[in-house]
Amino acid sequence: METFTLATAGAGLVYDVRGPLPTADGRPPLFLIGHPMDASGFAALAARFPDRTVVTYDPRGLGRSTREDGRVDWTPEILADDVHAVVAALGAGPAEMFASSGGAVTALALVARHPDDVTTLVAHEPPLITITPDGPAAVRARAGVRDAYEQRGWGAGMAAFVAMTSWEGEFTDAYFARPAPDPAAYGMPAEDDGSRDDPLLSDRSWAVSDHRPDVDAIAAAPTRVVIAVGEESRAVQTGRTSDAAAELLGQRVTVFPSHHGGFLDGEFGYPGKPDEFAARLREVLDAS
């Protein structure tokens, strides 16, 4: 693996390349992206593609990447332009791409803004909360996570986030009537460390979950776009946003093993099924 730093407008982007460029098999490099997850979250998945040249990166201001643009928020457009810059720096033509969570939102914006960058995009569980039928209630639930974080710190915010993302079905009055979740019940610390800059719990990534894909631009792009969902996620928010995104693009979701983090091993808590997940991803990519 080689690591590089690319200077762009207002950021220093760190990216890793596993394998040769140009690729040894003649296929495009496989780019794995997330948000707010950085490259460290894709180690298990990348290891399951030893025959491919795999590229991962840290979004600006996260992991090893820096930002000097004077902003503390993230927007899909800025993130997409950063990924475009990395694809161009690789000099290996368009990439195949697996993008998860907020990274899937970034990737949909990338296809709309830079349609020649990606041959096949597998967009896994994009959290596009405003396009679901209960969009206003989902926005209210998201605000509740931010409020818990602002008022009581990281543990309370994360407990609220887990409660929100594990709720099955639409956000009804029953959801909002529940007492605030106890951080200890989720193994979270109750102490407040004073920080309020978490990209997942603050409002700094709201532009990502508020994004509405440019359907016409995506349809006009040469990219094959696949909206993917974990089989365990079907009833929860990211499963429902996946269904809504697929419907918006005139397709049906493609089901993958496991859950929102199905490609993770046990390093980050609740493990997925990385072997089965990688096999399914390979199958979907090969269908191109």
Tab-separated table of C-alpha atoms in Angstrom:
chain	number	residue	atom	x	y	z
A	1	MET	CA	0.000	0.000	0.000
A	2	GLU	CA	1.233	3.476	-0.891
A	3	THR	CA	-0.114	6.629	0.737
A	4	PHE	CA	-0.324	9.999	-0.984
A	5	THR	CA	-1.425	13.523	-0.098
A	6	LEU	CA	-3.203	15.649	-2.674
A	7	ALA	CA	-3.515	19.407	-2.205
A	8	THR	CA	-6.883	20.704	-3.402
A	9	ALA	CA	-8.806	23.931	-2.868
A	10	GLY	CA	-8.837	24.257	0.895
A	11	ALA	CA	-7.854	20.699	1.773
A	12	GLY	CA	-5.031	18.200	1.929
A	13	LEU	CA	-6.523	14.844	0.976
A	14	VAL	CA	-4.761	11.671	2.084
A	15	TYR	CA	-5.477	8.568	0.017
A	16	ASP	CA	-4.144	5.020	-0.111
A	17	VAL	CA	-3.542	2.837	-3.149
A	18	ARG	CA	-3.350	-0.924	-2.696
A	19	GLY	CA	-1.970	-2.524	-5.848
A	20	PRO	CA	-0.455	-1.252	-9.086
A	21	LEU	CA	-1.474	1.674	-11.276
A	22	PRO	CA	-2.173	1.113	-14.081
A	23	THR	CA	-4.019	-1.905	-12.759
A	24	ALA	CA	-2.601	-5.348	-13.427
A	25	ASP	CA	-5.905	-6.842	-14.612
A	26	GLY	CA	-6.944	-4.019	-16.905
A	27	ARG	CA	-10.041	-3.279	-14.817
A	28	PRO	CA	-10.664	0.147	-13.293
A	29	PRO	CA	-9.357	0.739	-9.778
A	30	LEU	CA	-11.925	0.015	-7.075
A	31	PHE	CA	-12.555	3.137	-4.977
A	32	LEU	CA	-14.108	2.683	-1.498
A	33	ILE	CA	-15.531	5.800	0.162
A	34	GLY	CA	-17.575	6.730	3.202
A	35	HIS	CA	-18.576	9.707	5.325
A	36	PRO	CA	-17.909	10.430	8.099
A	37	MET	CA	-16.042	7.111	7.975
A	38	ASP	CA	-12.498	7.501	6.738
A	39	ALA	CA	-10.199	5.009	5.040
A	40	SER	CA	-9.603	3.026	8.238
A	41	GLY	CA	-13.141	1.664	8.051
A	42	PHE	CA	-12.494	-0.066	4.728
A	43	ALA	CA	-9.455	-2.126	5.711
A	44	ALA	CA	-11.442	-5.358	6.065
A	45	LEU	CA	-13.248	-4.914	2.744
A	46	ALA	CA	-10.108	-3.894	0.857
A	47	ALA	CA	-8.288	-6.981	2.164
A	48	ARG	CA	-10.934	-9.139	0.502
A	49	PHE	CA	-10.042	-7.795	-2.940
A	50	PRO	CA	-6.350	-8.792	-3.157
A	51	ASP	CA	-6.658	-9.176	-6.934
A	52	ARG	CA	-7.851	-5.592	-7.441
A	53	THR	CA	-6.194	-2.211	-7.136
A	54	VAL	CA	-8.152	-0.643	-4.288
A	55	VAL	CA	-8.199	3.062	-3.400
A	56	THR	CA	-9.430	4.545	-0.121
A	57	TYR	CA	-9.305	8.106	1.174
A	58	ASP	CA	-10.007	10.305	4.180
A	59	PRO	CA	-12.590	13.049	3.510
A	60	ARG	CA	-11.399	16.572	4.169
A	61	GLY	CA	-11.066	17.357	7.853
A	62	LEU	CA	-11.393	13.707	8.864
A	63	GLY	CA	-8.788	11.063	9.644
A	64	ARG	CA	-5.458	12.127	8.184
A	65	SER	CA	-6.872	14.712	5.777
A	66	THR	CA	-6.795	18.400	6.626
A	67	ARG	CA	-8.951	21.347	5.654
A	68	GLU	CA	-8.064	25.008	5.376
A	69	ASP	CA	-11.276	26.324	3.832
A	70	GLY	CA	-12.497	27.994	7.021
A	71	ARG	CA	-15.572	25.771	7.200
A	72	VAL	CA	-16.639	23.163	9.742
A	73	ASP	CA	-19.545	21.684	7.788
A	74	TRP	CA	-19.616	19.147	4.957
A	75	THR	CA	-21.641	19.320	1.769
A	76	PRO	CA	-21.986	16.577	-0.859
A	77	GLU	CA	-20.858	18.971	-3.579
A	78	ILE	CA	-17.543	19.814	-1.902
A	79	LEU	CA	-16.951	16.174	-0.976
A	80	ALA	CA	-17.768	15.075	-4.536
A	81	ASP	CA	-15.291	17.554	-5.984
A	82	ASP	CA	-12.641	16.174	-3.613
A	83	VAL	CA	-13.266	12.614	-4.801
A	84	HIS	CA	-13.135	13.869	-8.398
A	85	ALA	CA	-9.713	15.370	-7.661
A	86	VAL	CA	-8.439	12.047	-6.298
A	87	VAL	CA	-9.808	10.117	-9.301
A	88	ALA	CA	-8.044	12.567	-11.605
A	89	ALA	CA	-4.796	12.293	-9.626
A	90	LEU	CA	-4.839	8.510	-9.993
A	91	GLY	CA	-4.535	8.946	-13.754
A	92	ALA	CA	-6.103	5.534	-14.323
A	93	GLY	CA	-9.356	6.588	-15.954
A	94	PRO	CA	-12.794	6.140	-14.413
A	95	ALA	CA	-13.101	3.989	-11.302
A	96	GLU	CA	-15.517	1.416	-10.015
A	97	MET	CA	-16.858	2.638	-6.690
A	98	PHE	CA	-18.386	1.233	-3.536
A	99	ALA	CA	-19.721	4.037	-1.364
A	100	SER	CA	-21.393	3.604	2.003
A	101	SER	CA	-23.611	5.803	4.169
A	102	GLY	CA	-22.717	9.476	3.720
A	103	GLY	CA	-20.144	8.339	1.179
A	104	ALA	CA	-23.007	7.018	-0.942
A	105	VAL	CA	-24.506	10.508	-0.929
A	106	THR	CA	-21.130	11.938	-1.949
A	107	ALA	CA	-20.910	9.397	-4.755
A	108	LEU	CA	-24.375	10.215	-6.105
A	109	ALA	CA	-23.352	13.873	-6.204
A	110	LEU	CA	-20.102	12.844	-7.921
A	111	VAL	CA	-21.955	11.026	-10.700
A	112	ALA	CA	-24.164	14.072	-11.232
A	113	ARG	CA	-21.270	16.561	-11.236
A	114	HIS	CA	-18.516	14.481	-12.842
A	115	PRO	CA	-20.277	11.780	-14.868
A	116	ASP	CA	-17.139	10.356	-16.460
A	117	ASP	CA	-15.419	9.517	-13.164
A	118	VAL	CA	-17.226	6.261	-12.328
A	119	THR	CA	-18.152	3.246	-14.445
A	120	THR	CA	-20.210	1.427	-11.791
A	121	LEU	CA	-21.344	2.884	-8.469
A	122	VAL	CA	-22.688	0.691	-5.675
A	123	ALA	CA	-24.298	3.200	-3.305
A	124	HIS	CA	-24.881	1.385	-0.010
A	125	GLU	CA	-27.579	2.752	2.307
A	126	PRO	CA	-27.413	6.491	1.506
A	127	PRO	CA	-29.048	8.297	4.479
A	128	LEU	CA	-31.188	10.641	2.368
A	129	ILE	CA	-33.711	11.229	5.113
A	130	THR	CA	-35.789	13.924	3.415
A	131	ILE	CA	-36.910	11.708	0.510
A	132	THR	CA	-38.745	9.164	2.661
A	133	PRO	CA	-42.519	9.546	3.157
A	134	ASP	CA	-41.923	10.599	6.772
A	135	GLY	CA	-39.178	13.068	5.862
A	136	PRO	CA	-40.283	15.869	8.235
A	137	ALA	CA	-40.473	13.425	11.154
A	138	ALA	CA	-37.032	12.043	10.247
A	139	VAL	CA	-35.620	15.573	10.266
A	140	ARG	CA	-37.167	16.063	13.710
A	141	ALA	CA	-35.603	12.809	14.929
A	142	ARG	CA	-32.221	13.904	13.600
A	143	ALA	CA	-32.560	17.215	15.452
A	144	GLY	CA	-33.227	15.250	18.629
A	145	VAL	CA	-29.844	13.533	18.265
A	146	ARG	CA	-28.124	16.906	17.835
A	147	ASP	CA	-29.963	18.338	20.835
A	148	ALA	CA	-28.986	15.407	23.069
A	149	TYR	CA	-25.363	15.819	21.990
A	150	GLU	CA	-25.372	19.591	22.544
A	151	GLN	CA	-27.060	19.359	25.926
A	152	ARG	CA	-25.392	16.307	27.474
A	153	GLY	CA	-22.337	15.354	25.428
A	154	TRP	CA	-21.073	12.513	23.263
A	155	GLY	CA	-22.499	9.562	25.202
A	156	ALA	CA	-26.021	10.978	25.253
A	157	GLY	CA	-25.764	11.968	21.601
A	158	MET	CA	-24.554	8.561	20.510
A	159	ALA	CA	-27.236	6.794	22.532
A	160	ALA	CA	-29.841	8.979	20.819
A	161	PHE	CA	-28.273	8.223	17.432
A	162	VAL	CA	-28.358	4.459	18.024
A	163	ALA	CA	-31.964	4.681	19.196
A	164	MET	CA	-32.910	6.648	16.082
A	165	THR	CA	-31.092	4.447	13.588
A	166	SER	CA	-32.428	1.228	15.127
A	167	TRP	CA	-36.069	2.380	15.192
A	168	GLU	CA	-38.157	0.272	12.826
A	169	GLY	CA	-40.663	1.936	10.539
A	170	GLU	CA	-41.652	5.570	10.275
A	171	PHE	CA	-40.967	8.017	13.089
A	172	THR	CA	-44.369	8.138	14.756
A	173	ASP	CA	-45.634	9.829	17.909
A	174	ALA	CA	-44.577	6.678	19.774
A	175	TYR	CA	-40.954	7.360	18.856
A	176	PHE	CA	-41.021	10.943	20.095
A	177	ALA	CA	-42.877	9.977	23.280
A	178	ARG	CA	-40.073	7.695	24.424
A	179	PRO	CA	-37.829	8.842	27.279
A	180	ALA	CA	-34.327	9.900	26.368
A	181	PRO	CA	-32.179	6.794	26.013
A	182	ASP	CA	-29.717	6.056	28.796
A	183	PRO	CA	-26.135	6.096	27.471
A	184	ALA	CA	-25.203	3.265	29.849
A	185	ALA	CA	-27.809	1.021	28.228
A	186	TYR	CA	-25.807	1.293	25.009
A	187	GLY	CA	-22.398	1.036	26.633
A	188	MET	CA	-21.763	4.752	26.192
A	189	PRO	CA	-20.088	7.030	28.752
A	190	ALA	CA	-22.333	9.407	30.664
A	191	GLU	CA	-19.522	11.905	31.268
A	192	ASP	CA	-19.400	14.978	29.041
A	193	ASP	CA	-15.935	15.688	27.625
A	194	GLY	CA	-17.025	19.114	26.408
A	195	SER	CA	-16.457	18.530	22.674
A	196	ARG	CA	-19.228	19.400	20.229
A	197	ASP	CA	-17.574	18.816	16.845
A	198	ASP	CA	-18.558	15.205	16.112
A	199	PRO	CA	-19.526	15.026	12.406
A	200	LEU	CA	-22.119	12.334	13.078
A	201	LEU	CA	-23.881	13.853	16.082
A	202	SER	CA	-23.672	17.583	15.413
A	203	ASP	CA	-25.378	19.448	12.589
A	204	ARG	CA	-22.161	19.657	10.577
A	205	SER	CA	-23.167	16.874	8.181
A	206	TRP	CA	-26.825	17.799	7.833
A	207	ALA	CA	-26.255	18.925	4.239
A	208	VAL	CA	-25.345	15.315	3.465
A	209	SER	CA	-28.548	13.798	4.829
A	210	ASP	CA	-30.587	16.722	3.408
A	211	HIS	CA	-29.249	16.130	-0.106
A	212	ARG	CA	-31.646	15.377	-2.942
A	213	PRO	CA	-29.908	13.612	-5.836
A	214	ASP	CA	-30.014	15.230	-9.274
A	215	VAL	CA	-32.030	12.476	-10.909
A	216	ASP	CA	-31.798	13.876	-14.431
A	217	ALA	CA	-28.015	14.286	-14.279
A	218	ILE	CA	-27.554	10.798	-12.851
A	219	ALA	CA	-29.799	9.303	-15.544
A	220	ALA	CA	-27.809	11.103	-18.237
A	221	ALA	CA	-24.462	9.872	-16.913
A	222	PRO	CA	-22.828	6.761	-18.399
A	223	THR	CA	-22.428	5.354	-14.879
A	224	ARG	CA	-24.277	2.200	-13.850
A	225	VAL	CA	-25.754	3.090	-10.455
A	226	VAL	CA	-26.818	0.366	-8.017
A	227	ILE	CA	-28.588	1.288	-4.773
A	228	ALA	CA	-27.736	-1.347	-2.175
A	229	VAL	CA	-29.229	-2.187	1.214
A	230	GLY	CA	-28.310	-4.644	3.951
A	231	GLU	CA	-30.771	-7.444	4.568
A	232	GLU	CA	-30.867	-6.550	8.274
A	233	SER	CA	-31.557	-2.875	7.554
A	234	ARG	CA	-34.809	-3.168	5.636
A	235	ALA	CA	-37.082	-1.810	8.385
A	236	VAL	CA	-34.802	0.861	9.861
A	237	GLN	CA	-34.100	4.356	8.588
A	238	THR	CA	-31.192	3.633	6.237
A	239	GLY	CA	-33.104	0.723	4.744
A	240	ARG	CA	-36.068	2.963	4.080
A	241	THR	CA	-33.876	5.716	2.613
A	242	SER	CA	-32.311	3.110	0.339
A	243	ASP	CA	-35.719	2.051	-0.927
A	244	ALA	CA	-36.669	5.682	-1.487
A	245	ALA	CA	-33.413	6.450	-3.321
A	246	ALA	CA	-33.860	3.435	-5.568
A	247	GLU	CA	-37.432	4.437	-6.355
A	248	LEU	CA	-36.290	7.981	-7.114
A	249	LEU	CA	-33.825	6.567	-9.653
A	250	GLY	CA	-36.364	4.200	-11.161
A	251	GLN	CA	-34.923	0.961	-9.811
A	252	ARG	CA	-35.246	-1.533	-6.985
A	253	VAL	CA	-32.699	-1.957	-4.232
A	254	THR	CA	-30.047	-4.649	-4.484
A	255	VAL	CA	-29.839	-6.604	-1.232
A	256	PHE	CA	-26.494	-7.242	0.452
A	257	PRO	CA	-25.685	-9.367	3.501
A	258	SER	CA	-25.774	-7.961	7.018
A	259	HIS	CA	-26.451	-4.392	8.140
A	260	HIS	CA	-25.329	-0.766	7.624
A	261	GLY	CA	-21.767	-1.720	8.503
A	262	GLY	CA	-21.954	-5.155	6.920
A	263	PHE	CA	-18.470	-4.886	5.415
A	264	LEU	CA	-16.832	-4.295	8.813
A	265	ASP	CA	-15.113	-6.879	10.932
A	266	GLY	CA	-15.153	-6.728	14.731
A	267	GLU	CA	-12.719	-3.828	14.988
A	268	PHE	CA	-15.463	-1.196	15.101
A	269	GLY	CA	-17.944	-2.820	17.452
A	270	TYR	CA	-20.965	-4.647	16.049
A	271	PRO	CA	-19.375	-6.765	13.297
A	272	GLY	CA	-20.882	-7.386	9.906
A	273	LYS	CA	-20.255	-10.265	7.529
A	274	PRO	CA	-17.265	-9.028	5.539
A	275	ASP	CA	-16.655	-12.298	3.671
A	276	GLU	CA	-20.241	-12.580	2.465
A	277	PHE	CA	-20.451	-8.845	1.839
A	278	ALA	CA	-17.311	-8.816	-0.307
A	279	ALA	CA	-18.552	-11.797	-2.297
A	280	ARG	CA	-21.821	-9.995	-3.013
A	281	LEU	CA	-20.000	-6.809	-3.996
A	282	ARG	CA	-17.771	-8.759	-6.354
A	283	GLU	CA	-20.850	-10.363	-7.909
A	284	VAL	CA	-22.537	-6.985	-8.454
A	285	LEU	CA	-19.417	-5.402	-9.899
A	286	ASP	CA	-18.778	-8.365	-12.198
A	287	ALA	CA	-22.302	-8.008	-13.575
A	288	SER	CA	-21.091	-4.818	-15.259
